CSV table of C-alpha atoms in Angstrom, one decimal:
chain,number,residue,atom,x,y,z
A,579,MET,CA,-78.1,-46.2,39.3
A,580,LYS,CA,-75.0,-48.8,38.8
A,581,ARG,CA,-74.8,-51.3,36.0
A,582,ILE,CA,-73.3,-54.8,36.8
A,583,SER,CA,-72.3,-57.3,34.1
A,584,ILE,CA,-72.7,-61.1,34.6
A,585,ILE,CA,-71.7,-63.8,32.3
A,586,ALA,CA,-74.6,-66.3,31.7
A,587,ALA,CA,-72.8,-69.8,31.7
A,588,ILE,CA,-73.7,-72.9,33.5
A,589,CYS,CA,-73.5,-71.1,36.8
A,590,LEU,CA,-73.7,-67.3,37.1
A,591,PHE,CA,-71.8,-65.4,39.6
A,592,ALA,CA,-70.0,-62.0,40.1
A,593,LEU,CA,-69.1,-59.7,43.0
A,594,GLY,CA,-72.3,-58.1,44.6
A,595,THR,CA,-74.6,-60.7,42.6
A,596,ASN,CA,-75.8,-64.2,43.3
A,597,ALA,CA,-77.2,-65.7,40.0
A,598,GLN,CA,-77.9,-69.2,38.7
A,599,LYS,CA,-79.1,-70.7,35.2
A,600,ARG,CA,-81.4,-73.6,34.8
A,601,GLY,CA,-82.6,-74.3,31.4
A,602,ASN,CA,-83.8,-71.2,30.0
A,603,LYS,CA,-84.1,-69.4,33.4
A,604,ILE,CA,-81.6,-67.2,35.2
A,605,GLU,CA,-82.3,-66.2,38.7
A,606,ILE,CA,-80.5,-63.1,39.7
A,607,THR,CA,-80.4,-60.9,42.7
A,608,PRO,CA,-79.0,-57.3,41.7
A,609,LYS,CA,-77.0,-55.8,44.4
A,610,THR,CA,-75.1,-52.5,44.9
A,611,LYS,CA,-72.6,-51.0,47.3
A,612,GLY,CA,-74.3,-47.6,47.0
A,613,THR,CA,-77.9,-46.3,48.1
A,614,GLU,CA,-79.4,-46.7,44.8
A,615,ALA,CA,-82.7,-48.5,44.9
A,616,LYS,CA,-82.6,-49.5,41.3
A,617,VAL,CA,-79.8,-51.3,39.5
A,618,GLY,CA,-79.2,-51.5,35.9
A,619,THR,CA,-78.3,-55.4,35.1
A,620,GLU,CA,-76.6,-56.6,32.2
A,621,VAL,CA,-76.5,-60.7,31.8
A,622,SER,CA,-74.8,-62.0,28.8
A,623,ILE,CA,-76.5,-64.9,27.0
A,624,LYS,CA,-75.8,-67.6,24.3
A,625,ARG,CA,-76.7,-67.5,20.8
A,626,GLY,CA,-80.3,-68.4,19.6
A,627,TRP,CA,-82.6,-66.7,22.0
A,628,ARG,CA,-85.5,-64.8,20.5
A,629,SER,CA,-87.0,-63.0,23.7
A,630,ALA,CA,-86.5,-62.4,27.3
A,631,ARG,CA,-88.9,-61.8,30.2
A,632,VAL,CA,-87.9,-60.6,33.5
A,633,THR,CA,-90.1,-61.0,36.7
A,634,THR,CA,-89.6,-60.4,40.3
A,635,GLN,CA,-89.9,-63.2,42.8
A,636,ASP,CA,-93.5,-62.2,43.5
A,637,GLY,CA,-94.3,-62.3,39.7
A,638,GLN,CA,-94.2,-58.6,38.9
A,639,ILE,CA,-93.1,-58.1,35.3
A,640,VAL,CA,-89.8,-55.8,35.0
A,641,PRO,CA,-89.3,-54.2,31.6
A,642,CYS,CA,-86.2,-55.6,29.8
A,643,GLN,CA,-84.3,-55.4,26.3
A,644,LEU,CA,-82.2,-58.0,24.2
A,645,ASP,CA,-79.0,-56.2,22.7
A,646,ASP,CA,-77.0,-57.5,19.8
A,647,ILE,CA,-73.8,-55.7,20.8
A,648,ASN,CA,-71.5,-57.2,18.2
A,649,GLY,CA,-73.9,-56.9,15.4
A,650,ASP,CA,-73.9,-60.7,14.3
A,651,GLY,CA,-77.8,-60.6,14.3
A,652,THR,CA,-78.3,-62.3,17.6
A,653,ALA,CA,-78.8,-61.1,20.9
A,654,ASP,CA,-75.6,-61.1,23.2
A,655,VAL,CA,-77.1,-59.6,26.4
A,656,VAL,CA,-80.3,-59.3,28.5
A,657,PHE,CA,-80.4,-55.7,30.4
A,658,PHE,CA,-83.2,-54.7,32.9
A,659,ILE,CA,-83.2,-52.2,35.7
A,660,GLY,CA,-84.3,-54.3,38.7
A,661,GLU,CA,-84.6,-53.5,42.4
A,662,ALA,CA,-81.4,-53.9,44.5
A,663,GLY,CA,-81.6,-57.0,46.8
A,664,LYS,CA,-84.4,-58.5,45.2
A,665,ARG,CA,-84.4,-61.7,43.4
A,666,HIS,CA,-85.2,-61.5,39.5
A,667,ILE,CA,-85.9,-64.4,37.0
A,668,ILE,CA,-85.0,-64.1,33.4
A,669,THR,CA,-87.2,-66.5,31.2
A,670,LEU,CA,-85.7,-67.0,27.9
A,671,SER,CA,-87.5,-68.2,24.7
A,672,LYS,CA,-86.5,-69.1,21.2
A,673,ASP,CA,-89.9,-69.0,19.9
A,674,GLU,CA,-91.9,-66.3,21.9
A,675,PRO,CA,-91.6,-62.6,20.3
A,676,GLN,CA,-90.2,-60.1,22.7
A,677,GLU,CA,-92.5,-58.2,24.6
A,678,ILE,CA,-92.8,-54.3,23.8
A,679,TYR,CA,-92.5,-52.1,26.7
A,680,GLU,CA,-92.8,-48.1,26.9
A,681,PRO,CA,-89.8,-46.6,25.6
A,682,GLN,CA,-87.7,-44.6,28.1
A,683,VAL,CA,-84.7,-43.7,26.0
A,684,TYR,CA,-84.4,-42.8,22.1
A,685,ALA,CA,-81.4,-42.6,19.3
A,686,GLU,CA,-81.5,-41.5,15.9
A,687,LEU,CA,-79.1,-41.2,13.0
A,688,MET,CA,-80.3,-39.2,10.1
A,689,LEU,CA,-79.5,-37.8,6.5
A,690,THR,CA,-80.2,-34.6,5.5
A,691,ASN,CA,-83.4,-34.5,3.0
A,692,LYS,CA,-82.5,-31.4,0.9
A,693,LYS,CA,-86.1,-31.4,0.0
A,694,ILE,CA,-87.4,-30.6,3.6
A,695,LYS,CA,-86.3,-27.2,4.7
A,696,GLU,CA,-87.6,-27.3,8.2
A,697,GLU,CA,-84.8,-28.7,10.6
A,698,ASN,CA,-87.1,-30.6,12.8
A,699,LYS,CA,-89.0,-32.6,9.8
A,700,GLN,CA,-86.2,-34.7,8.4
A,701,ASP,CA,-87.1,-38.2,7.5
A,702,LEU,CA,-84.0,-40.2,6.2
A,703,TYR,CA,-83.5,-42.5,9.3
A,704,ILE,CA,-80.5,-44.7,9.1
A,705,SER,CA,-78.9,-47.2,11.6
A,706,GLN,CA,-75.0,-46.9,10.8
A,707,LEU,CA,-72.7,-45.2,8.3
A,708,THR,CA,-69.0,-45.9,7.5
A,709,VAL,CA,-66.9,-43.7,5.5
A,710,ASP,CA,-63.5,-43.9,4.0
A,711,ASN,CA,-60.5,-41.9,4.8
A,712,GLY,CA,-60.9,-38.2,3.6
A,713,THR,CA,-64.7,-38.3,3.4
A,714,ASN,CA,-66.3,-36.0,6.0
A,715,PRO,CA,-70.1,-36.6,6.0
A,716,TYR,CA,-70.4,-33.8,8.8
A,717,TRP,CA,-72.6,-31.7,6.7
A,718,MET,CA,-74.8,-34.5,4.9
A,719,LEU,CA,-75.9,-35.7,8.5
A,720,HIS,CA,-78.8,-34.0,10.3
A,721,HIS,CA,-77.6,-32.7,13.6
A,722,HIS,CA,-74.2,-34.0,12.5
A,723,GLY,CA,-74.2,-37.4,13.8
A,724,THR,CA,-75.8,-39.8,16.4
A,725,ALA,CA,-78.1,-38.2,18.8
A,726,PHE,CA,-79.7,-40.1,21.8
A,727,GLU,CA,-81.5,-39.4,25.0
A,728,ASN,CA,-83.5,-40.3,28.0
A,729,GLU,CA,-86.0,-38.1,29.7
A,730,GLN,CA,-83.3,-36.2,31.5
A,731,VAL,CA,-80.7,-35.4,29.0
A,732,ALA,CA,-79.8,-35.9,25.4
A,733,TYR,CA,-76.4,-36.1,23.6
A,734,ARG,CA,-74.9,-36.0,20.3
A,735,ILE,CA,-71.5,-37.2,18.6
A,736,TYR,CA,-70.2,-35.3,15.7
A,737,PHE,CA,-69.4,-37.4,12.6
A,738,ASP,CA,-66.1,-35.8,11.9
A,739,HIS,CA,-62.4,-35.6,12.8
A,740,ARG,CA,-63.3,-34.0,16.1
A,741,GLN,CA,-65.8,-36.7,17.2
A,742,THR,CA,-67.1,-34.2,19.8
A,743,VAL,CA,-69.7,-34.9,22.6
A,744,ASP,CA,-72.3,-32.3,22.5
A,745,ILE,CA,-75.3,-31.9,24.7
A,746,TYR,CA,-78.9,-30.7,24.6
A,747,GLY,CA,-80.5,-29.6,27.6
A,748,LYS,CA,-84.1,-29.9,28.8
A,749,ASN,CA,-86.7,-27.9,30.6
A,750,ASN,CA,-89.0,-30.5,31.7
A,751,LYS,CA,-88.7,-34.2,31.7
A,752,GLY,CA,-89.6,-36.5,28.6
A,753,LEU,CA,-88.5,-37.9,25.4
A,754,GLU,CA,-88.5,-34.9,22.5
A,755,LEU,CA,-85.5,-35.5,20.1
A,756,ARG,CA,-88.1,-37.4,17.6
A,757,GLN,CA,-90.1,-34.0,17.7
A,758,THR,CA,-87.2,-31.3,17.8
A,759,GLN,CA,-84.5,-33.4,16.1
A,760,PHE,CA,-82.2,-31.3,18.2
A,761,TYR,CA,-83.4,-28.1,16.4
A,762,PRO,CA,-86.8,-26.9,18.2
A,763,ASP,CA,-88.9,-24.2,16.1
A,764,ALA,CA,-90.2,-21.4,17.8
A,765,GLU,CA,-93.5,-23.0,18.7
A,766,GLN,CA,-91.8,-26.1,20.2
A,767,LYS,CA,-89.6,-23.7,22.4
A,768,ALA,CA,-92.8,-21.9,23.6
A,769,LYS,CA,-94.1,-25.3,24.7
A,770,GLY,CA,-91.2,-25.7,26.9
A,771,LEU,CA,-89.2,-28.1,24.7
A,772,GLY,CA,-85.3,-28.1,25.2
A,773,ASP,CA,-82.5,-27.1,22.8
A,774,ASP,CA,-78.7,-27.1,22.3
A,775,VAL,CA,-77.2,-25.7,25.5
A,776,LEU,CA,-73.4,-25.9,24.6
A,777,TRP,CA,-70.9,-24.5,22.0
A,778,VAL,CA,-68.0,-26.8,21.6
A,779,GLY,CA,-66.1,-25.8,18.6
A,780,GLN,CA,-62.7,-27.2,18.3
A,781,THR,CA,-62.8,-28.1,22.3
A,782,LEU,CA,-63.2,-31.3,23.9
A,783,GLY,CA,-66.9,-30.7,24.7
A,784,LEU,CA,-67.9,-33.2,27.2
A,785,GLY,CA,-65.5,-36.0,27.6
A,786,THR,CA,-64.1,-36.4,24.0
A,787,LEU,CA,-61.1,-38.4,23.6
A,788,ARG,CA,-58.5,-37.3,21.2
A,789,GLY,CA,-55.0,-38.2,20.6
A,790,TRP,CA,-52.1,-36.4,22.8
A,791,ASP,CA,-48.5,-35.5,21.4
A,792,GLY,CA,-47.2,-34.4,24.9
A,793,TYR,CA,-48.3,-30.9,24.1
A,794,LYS,CA,-51.6,-30.4,22.6
A,795,PRO,CA,-54.7,-32.7,21.7
A,796,LEU,CA,-54.6,-34.4,18.3
A,797,MET,CA,-57.8,-34.7,16.1
A,798,LEU,CA,-58.8,-38.1,14.6
A,799,GLU,CA,-57.3,-36.9,11.1
A,800,ASP,CA,-55.9,-40.1,9.5
A,801,VAL,CA,-58.7,-42.6,9.9
A,802,ALA,CA,-59.0,-45.5,7.3
A,803,HIS,CA,-62.5,-46.0,8.1
A,804,ARG,CA,-64.8,-44.0,10.4
A,805,SER,CA,-68.3,-45.3,11.6
A,806,GLN,CA,-71.2,-44.7,13.6
A,807,ARG,CA,-73.8,-47.4,14.5
A,808,ILE,CA,-76.9,-47.4,16.8
A,809,VAL,CA,-76.3,-50.6,18.8
A,810,ALA,CA,-79.6,-50.4,21.1
A,811,ARG,CA,-82.6,-48.3,20.8
A,812,GLY,CA,-84.1,-49.1,24.0
A,813,PRO,CA,-86.6,-49.2,25.4
A,814,LEU,CA,-84.5,-49.0,28.7
A,815,ARG,CA,-81.0,-48.1,27.5
A,816,THR,CA,-79.5,-46.7,24.0
A,817,ILE,CA,-76.0,-47.5,23.0
A,818,VAL,CA,-74.2,-45.9,20.1
A,819,GLU,CA,-70.9,-47.5,18.6
A,820,VAL,CA,-68.2,-45.1,17.2
A,821,LYS,CA,-65.4,-46.9,15.4
A,822,ASP,CA,-62.2,-45.5,14.1
A,823,GLU,CA,-60.6,-48.3,12.0
A,824,GLY,CA,-56.7,-47.7,11.4
A,825,TRP,CA,-56.3,-44.4,13.1
A,826,THR,CA,-52.7,-43.0,12.6
A,827,VAL,CA,-52.5,-41.0,15.9
A,828,THR,CA,-49.2,-39.1,14.7
A,829,PRO,CA,-47.3,-39.4,11.3
A,830,GLY,CA,-45.4,-42.5,11.2
A,831,SER,CA,-47.0,-44.2,14.1
A,832,SER,CA,-48.5,-47.7,13.7
A,833,PRO,CA,-52.3,-47.6,13.1
A,834,ILE,CA,-54.6,-48.8,15.8
A,835,THR,CA,-58.3,-49.3,15.8
A,836,MET,CA,-60.6,-47.7,18.5
A,837,THR,CA,-64.2,-48.7,19.3
A,838,THR,CA,-66.2,-46.8,21.6
A,839,LEU,CA,-69.4,-47.5,23.1
A,840,TYR,CA,-71.7,-44.6,24.7
A,841,THR,CA,-74.3,-46.0,26.9
A,842,LEU,CA,-77.2,-43.9,28.1
A,843,ALA,CA,-79.8,-45.6,30.4
A,844,ALA,CA,-83.0,-44.6,31.5
A,845,ASP,CA,-83.3,-42.3,34.6
A,846,GLU,CA,-79.6,-41.2,34.4
A,847,ARG,CA,-77.8,-38.2,33.9
A,848,HIS,CA,-74.5,-39.7,33.0
A,849,CYS,CA,-73.3,-41.6,29.8
A,850,THR,CA,-70.9,-44.3,30.2
A,851,VAL,CA,-67.9,-44.4,27.7
A,852,ASP,CA,-66.2,-47.8,27.0
A,853,ILE,CA,-63.3,-47.9,24.8
A,854,ARG,CA,-61.5,-51.0,23.3
A,855,PHE,CA,-58.3,-50.4,21.2
A,856,GLU,CA,-56.9,-52.9,18.7
A,857,GLY,CA,-52.9,-52.5,18.0
A,858,ASN,CA,-50.3,-50.9,20.3
A,859,ALA,CA,-52.2,-48.5,22.2
A,860,ALA,CA,-50.8,-49.7,25.7
A,861,ASP,CA,-48.1,-47.2,26.1
A,862,ARG,CA,-49.7,-44.4,24.2
A,863,GLU,CA,-51.3,-41.4,26.0
A,864,PHE,CA,-54.6,-39.8,25.0
A,865,VAL,CA,-56.5,-36.5,26.4
A,866,THR,CA,-60.0,-36.3,27.3
A,867,GLY,CA,-61.7,-33.7,29.6
A,868,ILE,CA,-64.3,-31.0,29.4
A,869,ILE,CA,-64.8,-27.5,27.8
A,870,ASN,CA,-63.8,-24.7,29.5
A,871,VAL,CA,-67.2,-22.8,29.5
A,872,LYS,CA,-66.7,-19.0,29.4
A,873,ASN,CA,-66.0,-17.6,32.8
A,874,SER,CA,-66.8,-21.1,34.5
A,875,THR,CA,-65.9,-22.0,38.1
A,876,GLU,CA,-64.0,-25.5,38.5
A,877,PHE,CA,-64.3,-28.3,40.7
A,878,SER,CA,-62.0,-31.3,40.8
A,879,ASP,CA,-61.1,-33.8,43.8
A,880,GLY,CA,-57.8,-34.9,42.3
A,881,LYS,CA,-59.0,-38.4,42.0
A,882,GLY,CA,-60.3,-38.7,38.5
A,883,LEU,CA,-63.4,-36.2,39.0
A,884,ARG,CA,-63.6,-32.9,37.3
A,885,ALA,CA,-66.3,-30.4,36.5
A,886,CYS,CA,-67.3,-26.9,35.6
A,887,TRP,CA,-70.0,-24.5,35.9
A,888,GLY,CA,-70.4,-21.6,33.4
A,889,THR,CA,-72.7,-19.4,31.1
A,890,ASP,CA,-72.1,-18.9,27.5
A,891,TRP,CA,-73.9,-18.7,24.1
A,892,PRO,CA,-74.6,-22.2,22.8
A,893,VAL,CA,-74.0,-21.4,19.1
A,894,SER,CA,-71.6,-19.3,17.1
A,895,ALA,CA,-72.1,-15.6,16.9
A,896,LYS,CA,-73.4,-15.8,13.5
A,897,ASP,CA,-76.2,-18.3,14.6
A,898,SER,CA,-77.3,-16.5,17.8
A,899,VAL,CA,-80.5,-14.9,16.7
A,900,GLY,CA,-83.2,-16.7,18.6
A,901,HIS,CA,-80.9,-18.2,21.3
A,902,LYS,CA,-79.8,-17.0,24.7
A,903,ARG,CA,-76.8,-17.6,26.9
A,904,GLU,CA,-77.1,-20.9,28.4
A,905,THR,CA,-75.8,-22.0,31.9
A,906,VAL,CA,-74.4,-25.6,32.1
A,907,GLY,CA,-72.7,-27.6,34.6
A,908,LEU,CA,-70.5,-30.4,33.2
A,909,GLY,CA,-68.6,-33.4,34.7
A,910,ILE,CA,-66.5,-36.2,34.0
A,911,TYR,CA,-65.1,-39.1,36.1
A,912,ILE,CA,-62.3,-41.2,35.1
A,913,PRO,CA,-61.1,-44.0,37.2
A,914,GLU,CA,-57.7,-43.4,38.8
A,915,GLU,CA,-56.2,-46.5,37.1
A,916,TYR,CA,-56.5,-44.6,33.7
A,917,VAL,CA,-55.6,-41.1,34.8
A,918,VAL,CA,-51.8,-40.1,33.9
A,919,ARG,CA,-52.2,-36.6,35.3
A,920,GLN,CA,-54.6,-33.7,35.5
A,921,MET,CA,-53.4,-30.9,33.4
A,922,PRO,CA,-54.0,-26.9,34.3
A,923,ALA,CA,-56.9,-25.5,32.4
A,924,ASP,CA,-56.4,-23.6,29.5
A,925,LYS,CA,-58.6,-21.1,27.3
A,926,ASP,CA,-60.5,-24.1,25.6
A,927,ASN,CA,-60.4,-27.0,28.1
A,928,TYR,CA,-60.2,-28.8,31.4
A,929,PRO,CA,-57.8,-31.6,30.2
A,930,ILE,CA,-56.9,-34.9,31.6
A,931,ILE,CA,-54.2,-37.1,30.2
A,932,VAL,CA,-55.1,-40.7,30.3
A,933,ARG,CA,-53.5,-44.0,29.2
A,934,PRO,CA,-55.5,-47.4,28.5
A,935,ARG,CA,-55.1,-50.5,30.6
A,936,ASN,CA,-55.0,-54.0,28.7
A,937,ASN,CA,-56.0,-51.8,25.6
A,938,HIS,CA,-59.4,-50.7,27.5
A,939,LEU,CA,-60.3,-47.4,28.8
A,940,ARG,CA,-63.6,-46.6,30.7
A,941,TYR,CA,-64.9,-43.4,32.2
A,942,PHE,CA,-68.5,-41.4,32.8
A,943,ILE,CA,-69.5,-38.2,31.5
A,944,THR,CA,-72.8,-36.1,32.8
A,945,PHE,CA,-73.9,-32.7,32.7
A,946,CYS,CA,-76.9,-30.5,33.7
A,947,SER,CA,-78.7,-27.5,32.2
A,948,ALA,CA,-79.9,-24.7,34.5
A,949,ASN,CA,-83.2,-24.6,32.6
A,950,GLU,CA,-84.4,-27.8,34.0
A,951,SER,CA,-87.3,-27.6,36.3
A,952,TRP,CA,-86.1,-30.4,38.6
A,953,GLY,CA,-82.4,-29.8,38.5
A,954,PHE,CA,-79.5,-27.7,39.8
A,955,LYS,CA,-79.3,-23.8,39.9
A,956,SER,CA,-75.6,-23.3,41.3
A,957,ASP,CA,-72.1,-24.6,40.8
A,958,GLU,CA,-72.1,-25.3,44.7
A,959,GLU,CA,-75.3,-27.7,44.1
A,960,TRP,CA,-73.7,-29.4,41.1
A,961,TYR,CA,-70.6,-30.1,42.6
A,962,ARG,CA,-72.1,-31.5,45.7
A,963,TYR,CA,-74.3,-33.8,43.6
A,964,LEU,CA,-71.2,-34.9,41.5
A,965,VAL,CA,-69.2,-36.0,44.8
A,966,GLU,CA,-72.0,-38.3,45.5
A,967,TRP,CA,-72.7,-39.5,41.8
A,968,LYS,CA,-68.9,-40.8,41.6
A,969,LYS,CA,-70.0,-43.2,44.3
A,970,THR,CA,-72.4,-44.7,42.2
A,971,VAL,CA,-70.3,-45.4,39.1
A,972,LYS,CA,-67.1,-46.6,40.6
């Protein structure tokens, strides 16, 4: 499923779409160059609309959501997953409440309640958190940062100087983070719920962006204000914002501000990583990539797609009781316009050096767990899938 963006003005159009606006109605036909039957479609709207309703040309209701991307209290965009090649009508209202649809995604950011011992019974839910330089909330946050999922996969982002993207694998399709809170108990595991499947440590995890000094990755140590915010909670996609305001990448350099949006839509494995910079980032190199899973095989097409398949413990040695070795497939695709060079694998990572264009960087991360009842069981299967997947997100 591919996402397309359209700006809602007097007349709407974009490559691969045909859209028109008349009063409070927008007509749009999602199209794709791939073979996807469903297309995630984002339409920007003006301020003041309270609700949106999407229907097909024959009157069938299509679930949708309104998102406030910039956090000013009013909706910026309508998002829906429509049928490619079929005309859809968006009806906006300033009076009617938004219809509620069955959730297909979920996100949570939580403080740890010290009065509750169970790791899957925490109850201090928050929407955002900002800390000052030198403050590390890693241990005060349950599962150490924001976690989000759809029915196939789940991710979390560490709230510390690493800002690592970590993953949670599932045995069966379904939303389950609200139940397990990333830490399933023995009873939940016996029922087939998923678990943490990757140990990331100090590595790049799955597509984490860090500074680069020409020799090694640089953690986000010197940041004036570090934030995480749940921008959108569904029902069709979740968006998590990570903001590093006043990041001094190397001592003596001019601070920059980096705002990263992680977007996960229903029915997709991959997460879109969209990064905007403020300040002088145009000539600066950064590094991203994927962890070198123990004894993993590697795949690369030399054009921005890199992947691995391997098996290792998902936790540190001291926490390994109750866990088993986990087999995972990881993948990252970075459009070639951002790629400076692909570095050889080292003991920790499969690194890729990148440079923003116009203070912007966008790439895609994805993974699978061999535990999945519907998924991939070998590196050959996984790599074949990724070659086709890349075509859908270009």
